[in-house]
Short mmCIF file of C-alpha atoms in Angstrom, two decimals:
data_model
loop_
_atom_site.label_atom_id
_atom_site.label_comp_id
_atom_site.label_asym_id
_atom_site.label_seq_id
_atom_site.Cartn_x
_atom_site.Cartn_y
_atom_site.Cartn_z
CA MET A 119 155.25 2.44 49.65
CA ASN A 120 153.00 -0.25 50.84
CA CYS A 121 153.00 -3.93 50.32
CA ALA A 122 150.32 -3.86 47.52
CA GLU A 123 152.33 -1.26 45.34
CA PHE A 124 155.62 -3.12 46.06
CA GLN A 125 154.06 -6.53 44.89
CA LYS A 126 152.61 -4.89 41.95
CA VAL A 127 155.92 -4.12 40.43
CA LEU A 128 157.59 -7.19 41.77
CA PRO A 129 157.97 -8.93 38.45
CA TYR A 130 160.24 -6.03 37.32
CA ILE A 131 162.14 -5.84 40.64
CA ILE A 132 163.01 -9.51 40.55
CA GLU A 133 164.49 -9.29 36.98
CA SER A 134 166.37 -5.96 37.26
CA GLY A 135 166.33 -4.68 40.84
CA GLY A 136 164.26 -1.95 42.34
CA ASN A 137 164.58 1.66 42.70
CA ALA A 138 165.43 3.38 46.23
CA GLU A 139 162.02 3.44 47.34
CA GLU A 140 161.27 -0.09 46.56
CA GLU A 141 164.70 -1.27 48.02
CA ALA A 142 163.70 0.67 51.24
CA HIS A 143 160.39 -1.16 51.41
CA LEU A 144 162.17 -4.46 51.02
CA ARG A 145 164.48 -3.75 53.72
CA GLU A 146 161.64 -2.74 56.28
CA CYS A 147 158.88 -5.39 55.26
CA ASP A 148 159.41 -9.00 56.51
CA VAL A 149 156.53 -10.22 54.26
CA CYS A 150 157.74 -8.89 51.01
CA SER A 151 161.38 -9.57 51.88
CA ASP A 152 160.26 -13.34 52.45
CA LEU A 153 158.37 -13.40 49.13
CA VAL A 154 161.39 -12.11 47.19
CA GLN A 155 163.66 -14.45 48.96
CA ASP A 156 161.30 -17.43 48.09
CA LEU A 157 160.88 -16.36 44.40
CA ARG A 158 164.51 -16.11 43.96
CA TYR A 159 165.07 -19.39 45.72
CA ILE A 160 162.61 -21.32 43.31
CA ALA A 161 164.38 -19.70 40.31
CA GLU A 162 167.76 -20.84 41.68
CA GLN A 163 166.58 -24.36 42.48
CA ALA A 164 165.12 -24.60 38.88
CA LYS A 165 168.43 -24.00 37.32
CA LEU A 166 169.77 -26.87 39.22
CA LEU A 167 167.21 -29.59 37.52
CA LEU A 168 168.95 -31.72 35.34
CA PRO A 169 167.55 -33.82 32.50
CA MET A 170 166.55 -37.04 34.51
CA HIS A 171 164.55 -39.04 32.32
CA ASP A 172 165.18 -41.44 29.38
CA PRO A 173 162.75 -42.00 26.79
CA SER A 174 161.63 -45.60 26.39
CA PRO A 175 163.01 -48.00 23.62
CA LYS A 176 160.00 -47.67 21.62
CA VAL A 177 160.80 -43.86 20.79
CA TRP A 178 163.86 -45.18 18.87
CA ASP A 179 161.94 -48.00 17.21
CA GLY A 180 159.31 -45.23 16.19
CA ILE A 181 161.90 -43.09 14.70
CA GLN A 182 163.39 -45.95 12.64
CA GLU A 183 159.98 -47.13 11.46
CA ASN A 184 159.17 -43.65 10.35
CA LEU A 185 162.61 -43.29 8.52
CA GLN A 186 162.02 -46.43 6.74
CA ARG A 187 158.36 -45.58 5.81
CA GLU A 188 159.73 -42.36 4.42
CA GLY A 189 162.47 -44.16 2.40
CA LEU A 190 165.02 -42.14 4.40
CA ALA A 191 166.73 -45.16 5.95
CA LYS A 192 167.19 -48.85 4.84
CA PRO A 193 164.94 -51.51 6.48
CA ALA A 194 166.78 -52.79 9.68
CA ARG A 195 167.96 -56.48 9.35
CA ALA A 196 167.55 -57.00 13.14
CA ARG A 197 165.36 -55.18 15.71
CA GLY A 198 167.00 -52.23 17.18
CA ARG A 199 169.54 -51.54 14.32
CA LEU A 200 168.78 -49.00 11.72
CA LEU A 201 171.41 -50.13 9.22
CA GLY A 202 175.17 -50.55 8.94
CA PHE A 203 176.37 -52.62 11.88
CA PRO A 204 175.16 -56.12 12.25
CA SER A 205 173.13 -56.78 15.51
CA LEU A 206 175.15 -58.46 18.48
CA PRO A 207 173.75 -61.87 18.32
CA SER A 208 174.32 -62.06 14.52
CA LEU A 209 177.93 -61.10 15.08
CA SER A 210 178.33 -63.49 17.94
CA ILE A 211 177.18 -66.53 15.84
CA PHE A 212 179.46 -65.33 13.09
CA LEU A 213 182.51 -65.26 15.45
CA LEU A 214 181.53 -68.62 16.76
CA LEU A 215 181.35 -70.21 13.31
CA PHE A 216 184.75 -68.45 12.55
CA ALA A 217 186.46 -69.97 15.62
CA ALA A 218 184.91 -73.48 14.81
CA ALA A 219 186.26 -73.24 11.30
CA ALA A 220 189.77 -72.01 12.38
CA VAL A 221 189.83 -74.95 14.90
CA GLY A 222 188.88 -77.38 12.37
CA PHE A 223 191.19 -76.39 9.85
CA GLY A 224 193.90 -76.45 12.52
CA LEU A 225 192.93 -80.09 13.21
CA LEU A 226 193.12 -81.11 9.59
CA LYS A 227 196.41 -79.55 9.04
CA MET B 50 184.16 -40.44 17.09
CA SER B 51 183.75 -36.83 18.12
CA GLU B 52 180.20 -35.30 17.91
CA ALA B 53 181.39 -32.93 15.46
CA GLU B 54 182.56 -35.85 13.09
CA ALA B 55 179.07 -37.74 13.92
CA ILE B 56 177.17 -34.57 12.82
CA ASP B 57 179.20 -34.33 9.57
CA ARG B 58 178.41 -38.03 8.65
CA ALA B 59 174.75 -37.84 9.79
CA LYS B 60 174.34 -34.81 7.32
CA GLN B 61 175.50 -37.13 4.61
CA GLY B 62 172.87 -39.84 5.59
CA ASP B 63 174.91 -41.94 7.79
CA ALA B 64 172.43 -43.59 10.01
CA VAL B 65 174.74 -45.11 12.53
CA CYS B 66 176.00 -41.68 13.27
CA PHE B 67 172.34 -40.35 13.53
CA GLU B 68 171.81 -43.01 16.03
CA LEU B 69 174.88 -41.86 17.95
CA LEU B 70 173.52 -38.40 17.96
CA TYR B 71 170.27 -39.86 19.27
CA GLY B 72 171.97 -41.49 22.17
CA LEU B 73 173.84 -38.25 23.08
CA HIS B 74 170.81 -36.06 23.10
CA LYS B 75 167.66 -38.14 23.85
CA ARG B 76 167.58 -37.59 27.55
CA ARG B 77 167.86 -33.68 27.32
CA VAL B 78 165.17 -33.71 24.43
CA TYR B 79 162.87 -35.92 26.34
CA SER B 80 163.31 -34.40 29.59
CA LEU B 81 162.36 -30.98 27.92
CA CYS B 82 159.25 -32.45 26.22
CA LEU B 83 158.20 -34.15 29.52
CA ARG B 84 158.58 -31.02 31.51
CA MET B 85 156.87 -28.83 29.05
CA THR B 86 153.91 -31.25 28.59
CA GLY B 87 153.81 -33.04 31.87
CA ASN B 88 152.76 -36.03 30.22
CA THR B 89 154.78 -39.25 29.42
CA ALA B 90 153.14 -40.40 26.31
CA GLU B 91 153.02 -37.13 24.69
CA ALA B 92 156.44 -36.28 25.59
CA GLU B 93 157.62 -39.66 23.71
CA ASP B 94 155.75 -38.77 20.64
CA LEU B 95 157.25 -35.29 20.70
CA THR B 96 160.83 -36.88 21.31
CA GLN B 97 160.30 -38.95 18.27
CA GLU B 98 159.02 -36.05 16.14
CA ALA B 99 161.84 -33.85 17.19
CA PHE B 100 164.52 -36.51 16.05
CA LEU B 101 162.60 -37.11 12.86
CA GLN B 102 162.75 -33.41 12.12
CA LEU B 103 166.47 -33.56 13.06
CA TYR B 104 166.97 -36.35 10.56
CA ARG B 105 165.43 -34.19 7.80
CA LYS B 106 167.04 -30.96 8.68
CA ILE B 107 170.42 -31.70 9.97
CA ALA B 108 171.91 -30.74 6.62
CA THR B 109 170.82 -27.24 7.41
CA PHE B 110 172.79 -27.11 10.51
CA ARG B 111 175.52 -24.66 9.69
CA GLY B 112 177.35 -24.62 13.02
CA GLU B 113 176.36 -20.95 13.91
CA SER B 114 175.44 -22.19 17.39
CA ALA B 115 176.17 -25.24 19.27
CA PHE B 116 174.50 -28.34 17.97
CA SER B 117 172.80 -29.01 21.45
CA THR B 118 171.43 -25.60 21.20
CA TRP B 119 170.06 -25.88 17.71
CA LEU B 120 168.53 -29.18 18.35
CA HIS B 121 167.15 -27.94 21.57
CA ARG B 122 165.45 -25.07 19.86
CA LEU B 123 164.00 -27.42 17.26
CA ALA B 124 162.50 -29.58 19.93
CA VAL B 125 160.99 -26.49 21.65
CA ASN B 126 159.43 -25.56 18.47
CA VAL B 127 157.99 -29.18 17.96
CA VAL B 128 156.51 -28.96 21.39
CA LEU B 129 155.08 -25.44 20.95
CA MET B 130 153.66 -26.53 17.52
CA HIS B 131 151.94 -29.48 19.22
CA LEU B 132 150.39 -27.43 21.83
CA ARG B 133 149.12 -24.77 19.41
CA LYS B 134 147.55 -27.74 17.34
CA LYS B 135 145.89 -29.08 20.67
CA GLY B 136 144.70 -25.36 21.35
CA LEU B 137 146.03 -25.42 24.77
CA PRO B 138 146.40 -21.98 26.32
CA GLU B 139 150.05 -20.86 25.98
CA VAL B 140 150.07 -17.16 26.87
CA SER B 141 147.42 -14.83 26.71
CA LEU B 142 148.14 -12.06 24.18
CA GLU B 143 145.72 -9.95 25.89
CA GLU B 144 147.36 -10.39 29.44
CA THR B 145 148.96 -7.36 31.12
CA MET B 146 151.31 -7.13 34.04
CA GLU B 147 148.38 -6.51 36.31
CA PRO B 148 148.11 -9.28 38.90
CA GLN B 149 145.05 -11.49 38.58
CA GLN B 150 142.53 -11.83 41.41
CA GLU B 151 142.87 -15.62 41.68
CA ASP B 152 146.63 -15.94 41.44
CA GLY B 153 148.26 -12.54 41.81
CA PRO B 154 150.72 -11.61 44.27
CA ARG B 155 148.22 -9.55 46.31
CA LYS B 156 147.30 -12.73 48.39
CA ASP B 157 150.63 -12.71 50.26
CA ILE B 158 150.14 -9.27 51.44
CA GLY B 159 150.17 -9.30 55.37
CA ALA B 160 150.72 -12.97 55.57
CA ARG B 161 154.33 -14.14 56.71
CA ASP B 162 154.96 -17.57 56.72
CA ASN B 163 158.52 -19.37 56.77
CA VAL B 164 160.53 -19.07 53.83
CA LEU B 165 161.08 -21.97 51.44
CA ALA B 166 164.91 -21.76 51.53
CA GLY B 167 166.47 -25.31 52.34
CA SER B 168 163.17 -27.00 52.14
CA ILE B 169 162.71 -27.96 48.39
CA ASP B 170 163.82 -31.08 47.17
CA ARG B 171 164.20 -32.16 43.49
CA VAL B 172 161.25 -34.32 43.64
CA ASN B 173 159.04 -31.76 45.13
CA LEU B 174 159.85 -29.13 42.77
CA GLU B 175 159.38 -31.47 39.70
CA ARG B 176 155.98 -32.36 41.05
CA ALA B 177 154.96 -28.75 41.48
CA ILE B 178 156.06 -27.91 38.05
CA GLU B 179 154.04 -30.87 36.54
CA SER B 180 150.85 -29.41 38.27
CA LEU B 181 151.42 -25.86 37.19
CA PRO B 182 148.66 -24.92 34.41
CA PRO B 183 150.18 -25.37 30.97
CA GLY B 184 150.73 -21.65 30.09
CA TYR B 185 152.78 -21.00 33.10
CA ARG B 186 154.65 -24.47 33.12
CA ILE B 187 155.92 -23.58 29.38
CA ILE B 188 157.44 -20.17 30.38
CA PHE B 189 158.68 -21.16 33.56
CA VAL B 190 160.60 -24.48 32.03
CA LEU B 191 161.90 -22.29 29.17
CA HIS B 192 163.05 -19.39 31.29
CA ASP B 193 164.20 -20.70 34.75
CA ILE B 194 165.05 -24.41 33.73
CA GLU B 195 166.25 -24.15 30.02
CA GLY B 196 167.77 -20.72 30.44
CA TYR B 197 166.03 -18.85 27.61
CA GLU B 198 165.81 -15.22 27.74
CA HIS B 199 162.56 -13.32 27.72
CA ASN B 200 163.09 -11.85 24.30
CA GLU B 201 163.75 -15.42 23.04
CA ILE B 202 160.55 -16.87 24.64
CA ALA B 203 158.40 -13.92 23.29
CA GLU B 204 159.71 -14.58 19.71
CA MET B 205 159.09 -18.27 20.04
CA MET B 206 155.71 -17.84 21.72
CA GLY B 207 154.58 -14.96 19.65
CA CYS B 208 153.93 -12.75 22.74
CA SER B 209 155.50 -9.74 24.24
CA ILE B 210 158.47 -9.75 26.57
CA GLY B 211 156.28 -8.04 29.19
CA ASN B 212 153.72 -10.90 28.97
CA SER B 213 156.49 -13.43 29.10
CA LYS B 214 157.81 -11.63 32.36
CA SER B 215 154.32 -11.61 33.69
CA GLN B 216 153.53 -15.28 33.14
CA LEU B 217 156.95 -16.21 34.66
CA HIS B 218 156.08 -14.13 37.70
CA LYS B 219 152.69 -15.86 38.34
CA ALA B 220 154.37 -19.38 37.45
CA ARG B 221 157.00 -18.70 40.29
CA MET B 222 154.20 -17.49 42.66
CA LYS B 223 151.91 -20.37 41.89
CA LEU B 224 154.95 -22.86 42.54
CA ARG B 225 155.40 -21.13 45.96
CA ASP B 226 152.04 -21.71 46.70
CA LEU B 227 152.24 -25.52 45.78
CA LEU B 228 155.54 -26.01 47.65
CA LYS B 229 154.21 -24.26 50.58
CA THR B 230 151.06 -26.41 50.59
CA SER B 231 153.16 -29.44 50.20
CA ARG B 232 155.45 -28.72 52.94
CA ALA B 233 152.50 -27.96 55.30
CA GLU B 234 151.02 -31.41 54.21
CA LYS B 235 154.04 -33.25 55.12
CA ALA B 236 154.33 -31.40 58.41
CA ALA B 237 150.70 -32.40 59.29
CA LYS B 238 151.54 -36.10 58.69
CA ARG B 239 154.16 -36.14 61.08
#
């Protein structure tokens, strides 16, 4: 078997190994051996790639807008919230007012 | 709250739980879209579309596979549908396992070079994948990064298993060329 014959069947060999003749060529031929080593190395390295990127906040904004337009979600009260929870600033204001009222009530008492 | 609880509540229309699921899975879905398209704006649009479809279809999730697997498949289908609409070449149905003149493995015959082992870093590989032709890139991302089998890819893309194998092989060969070129350019600059 020569290099051309070997490389013609290489996609199959990479997947499921070769027959005796192909394995013999692989042992004897540095060029084909390097090639197989590289292709396996690329496949191994690809498996190690992790999801590294986060989408920008506008993706979530777009999802909210679409859901509201389709009537699937209620309009948000504040930017960034779909529904349900109050936004952080409004919660802070509420807590401040509550604390002030509590202090005021304590002073009057 | 566990993911299973969030899924159950999202099925009943709980938008806060849907937001929680978005937070848990946005990175994986977006990374998939980005790697398959190689384009940030398109990847963002497709991530948005995938989660909109999730919102509409989550009630049909029966738990037969892991939620992440189900969502991932949904996202892959969104990307493939988009690429079909755009008319980008995915995999040629007529293609055979015969190597092509311009990028087949024959060019390596008789040309020994240093092996790549130990010389690839993540950034180089990501860049090389990004510069693959779309058809090669999609198969490579689905098989080598995302772990789909050839029969699954063939079913999703409407091609034969042999075709999927052939495209994957060509993609790896092309990547090898790109990575070697990049390594040689770096060495020349030193």
